[in-house]
Coordinates of C-alpha atoms and ligand atoms in Angstrom, one line a residue:
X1284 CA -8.0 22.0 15.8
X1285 CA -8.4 18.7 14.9
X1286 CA -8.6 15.6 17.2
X1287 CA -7.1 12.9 15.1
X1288 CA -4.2 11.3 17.0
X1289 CA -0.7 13.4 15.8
X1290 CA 1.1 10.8 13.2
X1291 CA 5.1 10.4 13.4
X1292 CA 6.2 8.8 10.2
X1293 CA 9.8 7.5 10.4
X1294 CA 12.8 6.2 8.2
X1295 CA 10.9 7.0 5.2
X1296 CA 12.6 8.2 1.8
X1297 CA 10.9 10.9 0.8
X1298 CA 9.3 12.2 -2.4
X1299 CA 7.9 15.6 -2.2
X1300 CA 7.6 15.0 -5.5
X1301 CA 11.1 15.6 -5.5
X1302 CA 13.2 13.4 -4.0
X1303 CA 14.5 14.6 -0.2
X1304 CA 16.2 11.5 0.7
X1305 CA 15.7 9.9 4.3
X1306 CA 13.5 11.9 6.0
X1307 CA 10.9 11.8 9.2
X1308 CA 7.7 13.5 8.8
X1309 CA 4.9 14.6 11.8
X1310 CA 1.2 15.4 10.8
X1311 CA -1.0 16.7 13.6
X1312 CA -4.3 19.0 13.4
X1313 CA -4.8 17.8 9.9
X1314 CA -1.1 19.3 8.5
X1315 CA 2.0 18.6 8.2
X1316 CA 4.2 20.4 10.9
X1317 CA 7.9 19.2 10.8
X1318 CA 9.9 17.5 8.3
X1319 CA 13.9 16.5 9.6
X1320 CA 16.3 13.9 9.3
X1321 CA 15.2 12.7 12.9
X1322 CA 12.3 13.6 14.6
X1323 CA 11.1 12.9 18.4
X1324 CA 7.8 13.7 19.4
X1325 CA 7.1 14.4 23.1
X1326 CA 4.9 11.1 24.7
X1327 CA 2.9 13.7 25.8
X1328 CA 1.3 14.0 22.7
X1329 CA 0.2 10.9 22.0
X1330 CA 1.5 10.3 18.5
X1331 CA 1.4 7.0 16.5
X1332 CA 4.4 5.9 15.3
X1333 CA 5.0 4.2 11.7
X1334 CA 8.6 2.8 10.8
X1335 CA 8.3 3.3 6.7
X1336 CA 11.8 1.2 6.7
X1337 CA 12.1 0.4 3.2
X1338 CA 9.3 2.5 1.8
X1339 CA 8.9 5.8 -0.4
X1340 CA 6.3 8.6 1.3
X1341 CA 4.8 10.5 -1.4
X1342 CA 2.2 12.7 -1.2
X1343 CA -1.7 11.8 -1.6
X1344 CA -2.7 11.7 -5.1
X1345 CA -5.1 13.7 -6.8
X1346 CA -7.2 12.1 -9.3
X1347 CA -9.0 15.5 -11.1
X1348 CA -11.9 14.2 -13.4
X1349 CA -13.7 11.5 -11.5
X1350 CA -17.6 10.8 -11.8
X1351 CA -18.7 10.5 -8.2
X1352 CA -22.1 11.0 -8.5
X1353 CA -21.8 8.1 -11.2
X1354 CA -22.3 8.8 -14.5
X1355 CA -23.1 5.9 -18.1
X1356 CA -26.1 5.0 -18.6
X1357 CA -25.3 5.4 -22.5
X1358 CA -26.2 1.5 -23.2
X1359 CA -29.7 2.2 -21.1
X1360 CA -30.7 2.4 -17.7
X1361 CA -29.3 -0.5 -16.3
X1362 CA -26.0 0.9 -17.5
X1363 CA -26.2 4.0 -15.2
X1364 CA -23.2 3.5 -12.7
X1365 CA -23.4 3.9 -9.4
X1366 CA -21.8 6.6 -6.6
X1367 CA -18.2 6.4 -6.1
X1368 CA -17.5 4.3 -2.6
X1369 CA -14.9 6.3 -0.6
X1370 CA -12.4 3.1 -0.3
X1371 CA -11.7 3.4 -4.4
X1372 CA -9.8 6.4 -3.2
X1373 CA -8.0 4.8 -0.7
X1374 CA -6.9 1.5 -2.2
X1375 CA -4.7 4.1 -4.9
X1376 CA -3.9 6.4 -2.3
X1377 CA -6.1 9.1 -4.0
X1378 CA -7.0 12.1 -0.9
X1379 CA -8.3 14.5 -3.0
X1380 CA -10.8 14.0 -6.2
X1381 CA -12.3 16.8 -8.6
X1382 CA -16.1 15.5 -9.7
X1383 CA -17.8 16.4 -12.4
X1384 CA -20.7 15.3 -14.6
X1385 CA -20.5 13.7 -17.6
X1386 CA -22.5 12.6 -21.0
X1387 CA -25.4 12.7 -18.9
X1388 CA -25.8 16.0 -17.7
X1389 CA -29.9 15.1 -18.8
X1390 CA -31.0 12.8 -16.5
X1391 CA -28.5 13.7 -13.6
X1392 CA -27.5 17.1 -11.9
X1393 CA -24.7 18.9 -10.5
X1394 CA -26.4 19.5 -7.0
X1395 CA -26.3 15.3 -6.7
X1396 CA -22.3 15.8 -7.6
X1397 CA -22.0 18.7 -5.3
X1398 CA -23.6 16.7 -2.1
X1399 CA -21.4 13.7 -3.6
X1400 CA -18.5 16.1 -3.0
X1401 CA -19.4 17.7 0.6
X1402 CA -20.1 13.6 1.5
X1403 CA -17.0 12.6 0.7
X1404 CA -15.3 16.1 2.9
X1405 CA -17.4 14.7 5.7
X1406 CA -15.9 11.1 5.3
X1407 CA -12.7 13.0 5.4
X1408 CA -10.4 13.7 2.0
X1409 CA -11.0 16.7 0.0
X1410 CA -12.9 17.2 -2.7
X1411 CA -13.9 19.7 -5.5
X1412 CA -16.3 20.0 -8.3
X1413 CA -16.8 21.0 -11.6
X1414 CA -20.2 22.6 -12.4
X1415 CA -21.8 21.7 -16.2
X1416 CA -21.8 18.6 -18.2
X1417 CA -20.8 17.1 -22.0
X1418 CA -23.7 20.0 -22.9
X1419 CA -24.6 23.9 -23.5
X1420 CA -26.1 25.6 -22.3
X1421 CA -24.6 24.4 -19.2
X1422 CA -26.4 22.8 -16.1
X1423 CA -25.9 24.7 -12.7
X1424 CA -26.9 24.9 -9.1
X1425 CA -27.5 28.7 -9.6
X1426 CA -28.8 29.1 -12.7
X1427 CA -25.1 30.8 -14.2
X1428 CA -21.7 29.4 -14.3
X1429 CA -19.7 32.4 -12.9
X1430 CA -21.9 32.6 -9.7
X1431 CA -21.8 28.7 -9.1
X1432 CA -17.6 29.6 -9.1
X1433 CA -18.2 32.4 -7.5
X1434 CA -20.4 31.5 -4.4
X1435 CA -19.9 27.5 -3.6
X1436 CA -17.0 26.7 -2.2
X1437 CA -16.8 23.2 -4.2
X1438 CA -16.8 24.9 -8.0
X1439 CA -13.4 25.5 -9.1
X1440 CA -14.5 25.8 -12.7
X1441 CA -17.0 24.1 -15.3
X1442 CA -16.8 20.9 -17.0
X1443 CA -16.2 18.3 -19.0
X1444 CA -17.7 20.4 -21.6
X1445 CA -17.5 18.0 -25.1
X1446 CA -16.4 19.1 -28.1
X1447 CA -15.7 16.9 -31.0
X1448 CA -17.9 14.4 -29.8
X1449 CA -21.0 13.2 -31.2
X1450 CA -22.4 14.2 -27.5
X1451 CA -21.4 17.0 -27.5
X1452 CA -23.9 19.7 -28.0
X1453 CA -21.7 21.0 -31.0
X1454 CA -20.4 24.3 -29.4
X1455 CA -19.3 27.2 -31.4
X1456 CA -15.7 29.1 -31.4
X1457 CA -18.5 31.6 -29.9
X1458 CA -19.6 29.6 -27.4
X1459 CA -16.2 28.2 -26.2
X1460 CA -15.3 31.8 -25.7
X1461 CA -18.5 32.8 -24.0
X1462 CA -18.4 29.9 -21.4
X1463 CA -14.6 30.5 -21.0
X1464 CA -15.1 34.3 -19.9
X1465 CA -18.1 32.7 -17.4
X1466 CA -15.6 30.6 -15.8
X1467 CA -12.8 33.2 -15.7
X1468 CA -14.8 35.7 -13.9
X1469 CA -16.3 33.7 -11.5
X1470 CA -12.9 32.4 -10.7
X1471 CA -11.7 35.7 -10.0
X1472 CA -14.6 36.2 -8.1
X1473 CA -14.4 33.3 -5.8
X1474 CA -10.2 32.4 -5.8
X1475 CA -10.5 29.7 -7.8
X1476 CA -8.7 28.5 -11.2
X1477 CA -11.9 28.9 -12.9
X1478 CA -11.1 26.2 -15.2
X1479 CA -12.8 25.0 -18.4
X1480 CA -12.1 21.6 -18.3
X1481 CA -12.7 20.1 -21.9
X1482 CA -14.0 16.5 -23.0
X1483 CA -12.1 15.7 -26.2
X1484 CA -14.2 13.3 -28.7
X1485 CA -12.9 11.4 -31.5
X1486 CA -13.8 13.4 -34.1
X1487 CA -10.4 14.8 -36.0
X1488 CA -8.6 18.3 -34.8
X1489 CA -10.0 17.9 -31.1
X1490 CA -7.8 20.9 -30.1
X1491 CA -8.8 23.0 -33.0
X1492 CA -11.5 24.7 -31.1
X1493 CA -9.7 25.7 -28.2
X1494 CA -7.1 27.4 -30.4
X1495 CA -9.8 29.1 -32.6
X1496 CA -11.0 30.3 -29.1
X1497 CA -7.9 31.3 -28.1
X1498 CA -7.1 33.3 -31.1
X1499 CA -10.3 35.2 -31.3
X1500 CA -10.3 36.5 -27.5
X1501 CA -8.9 37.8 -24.5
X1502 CA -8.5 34.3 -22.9
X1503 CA -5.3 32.1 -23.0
X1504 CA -4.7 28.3 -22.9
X1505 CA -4.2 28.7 -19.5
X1506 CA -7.8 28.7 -19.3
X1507 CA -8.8 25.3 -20.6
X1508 CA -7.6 21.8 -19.5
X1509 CA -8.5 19.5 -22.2
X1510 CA -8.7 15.9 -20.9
X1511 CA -9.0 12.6 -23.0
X1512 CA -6.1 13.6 -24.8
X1513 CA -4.6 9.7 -25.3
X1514 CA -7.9 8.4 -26.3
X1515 CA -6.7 7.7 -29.7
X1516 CA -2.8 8.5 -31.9
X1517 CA -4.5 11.4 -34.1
X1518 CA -5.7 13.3 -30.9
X1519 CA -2.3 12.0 -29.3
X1520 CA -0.2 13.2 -31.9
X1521 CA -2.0 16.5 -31.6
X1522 CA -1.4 16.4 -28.1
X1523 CA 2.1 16.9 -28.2
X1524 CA 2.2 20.2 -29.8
X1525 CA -0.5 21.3 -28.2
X1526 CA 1.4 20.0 -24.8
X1527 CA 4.4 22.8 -25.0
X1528 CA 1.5 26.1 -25.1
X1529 CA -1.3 24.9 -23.0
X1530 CA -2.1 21.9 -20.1
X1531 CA -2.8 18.3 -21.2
X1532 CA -4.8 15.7 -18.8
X1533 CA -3.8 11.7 -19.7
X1534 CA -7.3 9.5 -19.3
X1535 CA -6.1 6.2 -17.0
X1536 CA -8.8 4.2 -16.7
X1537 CA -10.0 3.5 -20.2
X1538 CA -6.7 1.7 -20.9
X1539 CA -7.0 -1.4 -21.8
X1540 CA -10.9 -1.2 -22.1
X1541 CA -10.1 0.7 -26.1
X1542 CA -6.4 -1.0 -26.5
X1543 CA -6.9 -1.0 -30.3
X1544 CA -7.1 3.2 -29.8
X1545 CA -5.8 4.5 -26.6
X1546 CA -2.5 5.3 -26.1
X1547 CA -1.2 3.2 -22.6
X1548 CA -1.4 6.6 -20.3
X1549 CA 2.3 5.7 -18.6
X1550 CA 3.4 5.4 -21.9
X1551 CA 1.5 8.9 -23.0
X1552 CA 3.6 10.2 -19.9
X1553 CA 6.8 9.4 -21.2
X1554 CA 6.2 10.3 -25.1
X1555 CA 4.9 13.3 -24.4
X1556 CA 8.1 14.3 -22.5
X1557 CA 10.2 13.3 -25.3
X1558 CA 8.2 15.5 -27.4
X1559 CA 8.8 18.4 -25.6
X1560 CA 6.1 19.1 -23.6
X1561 CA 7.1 20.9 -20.3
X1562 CA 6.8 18.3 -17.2
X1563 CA 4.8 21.1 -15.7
X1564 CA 1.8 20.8 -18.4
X1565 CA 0.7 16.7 -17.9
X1566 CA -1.6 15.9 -15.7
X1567 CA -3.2 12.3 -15.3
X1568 CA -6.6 11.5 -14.1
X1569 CA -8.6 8.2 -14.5
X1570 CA -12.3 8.9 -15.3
X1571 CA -13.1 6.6 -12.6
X1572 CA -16.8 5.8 -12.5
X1573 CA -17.3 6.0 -16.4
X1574 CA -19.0 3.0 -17.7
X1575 CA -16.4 0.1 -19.6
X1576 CA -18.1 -1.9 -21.7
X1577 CA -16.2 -5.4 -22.3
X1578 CA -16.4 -6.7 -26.1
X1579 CA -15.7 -10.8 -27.2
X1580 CA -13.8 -11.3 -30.3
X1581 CA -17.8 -10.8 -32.0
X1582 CA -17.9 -7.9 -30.4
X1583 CA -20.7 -8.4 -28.4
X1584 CA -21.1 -7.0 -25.0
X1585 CA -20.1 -9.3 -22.1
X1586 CA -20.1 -7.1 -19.4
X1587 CA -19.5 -3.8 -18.0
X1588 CA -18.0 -2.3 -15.3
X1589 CA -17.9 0.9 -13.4
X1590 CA -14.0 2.2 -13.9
X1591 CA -11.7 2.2 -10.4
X1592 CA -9.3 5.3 -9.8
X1593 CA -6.8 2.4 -9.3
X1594 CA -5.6 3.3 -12.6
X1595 CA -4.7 6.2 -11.7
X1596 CA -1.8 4.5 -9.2
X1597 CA -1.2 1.6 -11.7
X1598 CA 0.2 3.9 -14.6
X1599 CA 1.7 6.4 -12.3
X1600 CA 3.7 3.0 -10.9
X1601 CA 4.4 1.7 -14.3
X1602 CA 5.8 4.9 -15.8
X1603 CA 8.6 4.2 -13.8
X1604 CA 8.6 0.4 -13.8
X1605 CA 8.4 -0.1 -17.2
X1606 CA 8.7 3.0 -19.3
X1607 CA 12.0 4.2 -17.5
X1608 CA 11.0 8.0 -15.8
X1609 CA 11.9 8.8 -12.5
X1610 CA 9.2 8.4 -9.5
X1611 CA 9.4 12.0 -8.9
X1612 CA 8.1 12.9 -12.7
X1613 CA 5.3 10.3 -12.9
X1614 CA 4.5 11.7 -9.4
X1615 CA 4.1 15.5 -10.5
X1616 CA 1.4 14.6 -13.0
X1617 CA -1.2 13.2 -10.2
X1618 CA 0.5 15.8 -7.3
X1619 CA 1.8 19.1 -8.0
X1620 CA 0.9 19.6 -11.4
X1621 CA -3.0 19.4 -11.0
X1622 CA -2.7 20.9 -7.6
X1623 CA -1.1 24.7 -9.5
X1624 CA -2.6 23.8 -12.6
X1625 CA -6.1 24.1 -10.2
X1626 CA -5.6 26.1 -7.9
X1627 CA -5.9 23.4 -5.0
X1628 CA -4.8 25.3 -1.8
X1629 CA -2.4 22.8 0.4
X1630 CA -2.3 20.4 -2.4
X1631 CA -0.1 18.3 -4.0
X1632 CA 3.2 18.3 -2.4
X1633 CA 5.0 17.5 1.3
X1634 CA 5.8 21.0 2.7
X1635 CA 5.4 22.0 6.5
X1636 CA 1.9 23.7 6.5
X1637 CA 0.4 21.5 3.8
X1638 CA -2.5 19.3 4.4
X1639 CA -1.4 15.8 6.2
X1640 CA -2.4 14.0 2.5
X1641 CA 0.6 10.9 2.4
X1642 CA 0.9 7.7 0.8
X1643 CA 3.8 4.8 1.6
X1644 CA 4.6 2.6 -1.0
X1645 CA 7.3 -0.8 -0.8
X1646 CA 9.5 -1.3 -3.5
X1647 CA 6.8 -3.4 -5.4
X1648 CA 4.9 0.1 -5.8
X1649 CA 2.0 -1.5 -3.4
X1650 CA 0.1 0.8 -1.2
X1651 CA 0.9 0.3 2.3
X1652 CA -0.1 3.4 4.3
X1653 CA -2.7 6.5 3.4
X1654 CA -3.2 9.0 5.1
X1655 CA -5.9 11.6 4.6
X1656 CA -5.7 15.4 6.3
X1657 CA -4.0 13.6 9.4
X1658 CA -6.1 10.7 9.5
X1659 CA -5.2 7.0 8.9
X1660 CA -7.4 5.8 6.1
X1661 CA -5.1 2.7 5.3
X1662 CA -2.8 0.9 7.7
X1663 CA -0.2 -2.3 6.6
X1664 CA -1.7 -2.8 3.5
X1665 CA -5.5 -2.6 4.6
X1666 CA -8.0 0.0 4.4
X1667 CA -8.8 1.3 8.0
X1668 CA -11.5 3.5 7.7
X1669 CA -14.2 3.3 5.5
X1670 CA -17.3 5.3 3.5
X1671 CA -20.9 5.2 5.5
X1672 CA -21.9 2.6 3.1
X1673 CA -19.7 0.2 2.7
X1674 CA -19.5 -3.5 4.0
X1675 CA -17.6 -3.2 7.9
X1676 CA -17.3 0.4 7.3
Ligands
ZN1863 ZN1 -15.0 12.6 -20.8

């Protein structure tokens, strides 16, 4: 049992994603244990109160390709960026991240992610990793991807593996398919989704390998989540075929960093929709702690900057704001859908016996209130509890 201090959350409008209407919710020992129109909790029990008058409680979000251990260091050494500070989560009401390494699965390793990872559980949101890198062979903490699924709790599958990049270490239909059946069985094995998750570069036809692996195995599209997939229109365009058979992950924090390329990811949201693609297939994840270089109108390089999962809330917000969906869609692509789509168990949505991961937002879309399995991490508008490291922490 946990000992955080049992959380009443009143008068709130509630979004499970879906939309419940006026609704009280009570979190104690980490879950959440009644949801009614009107709730009284015993004094007894000690539980804080919040009135969310005039506010939307939505679940935690889950940001599913962030670089916590850091990752860059493409422009040199001093480009290298650094570990992800817990209160980046926070400030976009993010509870649960999926890490991962990145172009740089040379000089860093997935044991740093993975102690990134159990860090961050100790701190107190949830997190999961992906074992691998851009490369193949793939790096591993046990020396094979299907035992790294199978045996550590953190691996839920292997990734970003690039293709169509010129990073990438060029994989064959062959290998795509070899790696796949890895990650399947070790899923199996250990419970998990055993997910390939799949860097897509700029090179033309990004999803043409995953369909040639598709088509010469077993495996199904249900085993790859191809992120990146707004990076540019061609991939975009792509995108929204590939959307109605298989999953599609929206990159938020490179917008507007590329604006002459990427497609605005609340936009992406809504486009893709109107294509056709299933609600149930988006997902959107910011790629939070990827280097973003800043150009001048020369093109030289001013500065660059470590990206914030912020993005991740921004776009969700402005999908509704400005490109017209309702709150509950935007929501399902950084809630429920990576939640199923991964395999995350009491993920993603507001159900009695769900973890206690909530978020209140006023009407202006600003985070007010976050709460992370039970515990207050944000209170009124300011962060409450912070990582080891940081400044009053
Ligand atoms: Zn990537």
């Amino acid at each position: 049992m946990s000992t955080t201090t049992p959380i009443l959350i009143k008068n709130a409008e509630l979004f499970i994603p879906e939309p419940m209407g006026m609704r009280d919710v009570l979190c104690a020992g980490g879950k959440i244990v009644a949801i009614d129109e009107e709730l009284q909790v015993p004094e007894a029990m000690g539980a804080r109160v919040i009135d969310a008058s005039g506010q939307k409680l939505i679940p935690g979000l889950i940001d599913s390709h962030v670089h916590i251990a850091g990752a860059g260091g493409e422009g040199g050494p001093a480009t290298r960026t650094p570990e992800m500070p817990l209160s980046w989560m926070i400030e976009a009401g993010i509870t649960t991240v999926v890490g991962l390494l990145g172009a740089d699965g040379v000089t860093r390793t997935v044991e740093a992610v993975l102690m990134k990872a159990k860090g961050l559980r100790d701190e107190g949101v949830s997190c999961w990793i992906y074992t691998g890198a851009y490369q193949l062979p793939a790096p591993t903490i046990t020396g094979d991807v299907a035992r790294d699924i199978a045996l550590i709790d953190e691996v839920i599958g292997v990734g970003e593996v690039a293709i169509a990049d010129h990073r990438s270490s060029s994989p064959t239909v062959l290998d795509l398919i070899q790696l796949a059946k890895q990650a399947r069985l070790g899923g199996m094995l250990g419970g998990k989704c055993g997910m390939v998750h799949v860097h897509l570069g700029d090179a033309e036809r990004p999803f043409e390998l995953i369909r040639q692996a598709v088509d010469q195995s077993e495996l199904t599209l249900g085993q790859f989540h191809p992120t990146h997939v707004n990076r540019n229109e061609h991939a975009f365009e792509e995108a929204k075929s590939y959307g109605r058979d298989g999953t599609v992950d929206i990159t938020a924090a490179a917008y507007p960093y590329f604006p002459d390329d990427e497609v605005k990811p609340s936009r992406a949201i809504r486009e893709l929709l109107e294509a056709g693609v299933p609600l149930e297939h988006i997902t959107m994840s910011s790629d939070a702690c990827g280097s973003l270089p800043e150009f001048n109108e020369k093109g030289e390089l001013v500065r660059i900057l470590s990206a914030r999962l912020y993005a991740t809330w921004r776009e969700t917000a402005e999908a509704v704001r400005d490109e017209g969906l309702e709150l509950t869609q935007a929501l399902a692509t950084v809630t429920r859908n990576p939640a199923r789509i991964l395999r995350l168990p009491g993920k993603g949505s507001i159900e009695v016996g769900n973890d206690a991961d909530l978020a209140l937002v006023d009407e202006s879309f600003q985070m007010r209130t976050v709460i992370a399995a039970g515990a207050l991490f944000m209170a009124d508008g300011e962060i409450v509890k912070k990582g080891t490291f940081e400044v009053g922490g």
